[in-house]
Steps between C-alpha positions, in 0.01 A plus 500: 500500500819359344685823575391485866620140529836597350544779756414265786743237367779756472439620856503141625829421328660815638387419854622141469841616375532758775399261777723218377806723460456663843428179693776281360846505666811586299626215278167318549514369145829318563322266740157523332584515128280487195598154389398545136270714287138421586421351158792255538445383857303196388770374261667196658878526502516874433802687640704804405814343649795452264845348552777545244877472492563865587184612680190385683162649585337329798139608551284439809284221357823295473617543859547177691518548878642242737652509851826694505798297627613607849203744537198425720138556392621661177424416139739600224490526122840505329478730197868521397772245582836386357312224314402779256854628465495768770761537773239607757167383638178701514191367676177603666462400866148492644534504877198383693397524865790435742752457221878538507772516238796269469857600419640493147791262426852595608654796314163597349369856539129580517274793414139519626228735373153507658218491247212432741451496878777544755771299674770552762868462416713388796880468496731296723543785751123521550448829314176503305351697212135508396474455122180616330400541134780675305752417775805291423808346656839386374664220699870440447632147441507284816316773696281338765143623483137397493182649362189434706136560410197484731230534233597495131752658266616458140865566421706520185834335584828514308799283591839444341837360594710800598796591280755633753756775451809523720465757781131562423202378704128562486274585792136456595279768345138570589302770322188595307445614144374848586818572698715466189564807283407524134815470289583669173433294189666693213311452174217311671165603647436228759558551873777295659580408860780266608437302817862396565819707507682517164833442679743219414418250778154437350495267200137575410246777539122520507335781305148638529397645163182704443344580162195718441252380234650547155861522622760255369869420507701710258795260485434159347727328751751226422754441778690237695293537820227256593160620618220361711181709492171499691227729370340658808253737336362579156521337162685540173702336225841340558728418211734207566721391210268492195179453699255758636305407812200667661577507875314601815529510880620169641707400196865402547772521233849355473740666255827327410815694408480681166133431431346809329250657741257794498187606688202731437233577762138476385164527671381782726717451809873515560729202466732413786739210488764350724821417311802290599829591328847357558763774536856585610669183379723431200304272263812286462 
């Protein structure tokens, strides 16, 4: 009897796993995260979020959404800002029915990545692009545009004050992750895509990095670049300075210059994360 019950339980769990994985849209856990382990959910005040001098882990149970300035029918949660020590901003924008984006401040460039839903990007000339999950857009500083949404969409947004170079200008870019080629990563096993050109006009790039379960960074990185990271899929362990953090889909990380950093993918599914990195400028 016990053996029969065990078989039935195993079959049930398999069917539940299969149905949940096939019915959920990509990056579903970013907008519907597991807020905390089940045995800790009833502990008042529990959070995995951490803020330190040279890094921060901001987990979904700590997100505070409020109306985004200059946007209509849109709630935003700022995850990384200069108040931490960064020179860029990273936030989640939850667009609701009949919503519209505002413009960033003067001389500020913007990068949009669609995590959930869809929206239409319209520029000053009237040209439009439909952005769906895994689509993105780079908007140059002072470039007139708007993002409009009829139903709902969740975006990861990066903004920073552009660092100009003489005789170099950036242009609007619209693309999707699967259109970008896999790049060589000598000495590493992860898969890498870059969503922006590596050319001099661009003072930052956005990387998509994929790890299969059990894969990890070979280099224990320490460098002058800043990072802003959003974990889109999977789970693992992130080392930041002398601390080791369990992380999962929906978590955001800020890494200051020269903080030791390292990642290992755990669990049974791949890890994918979205990574901001400043590039092409003399640190002086």
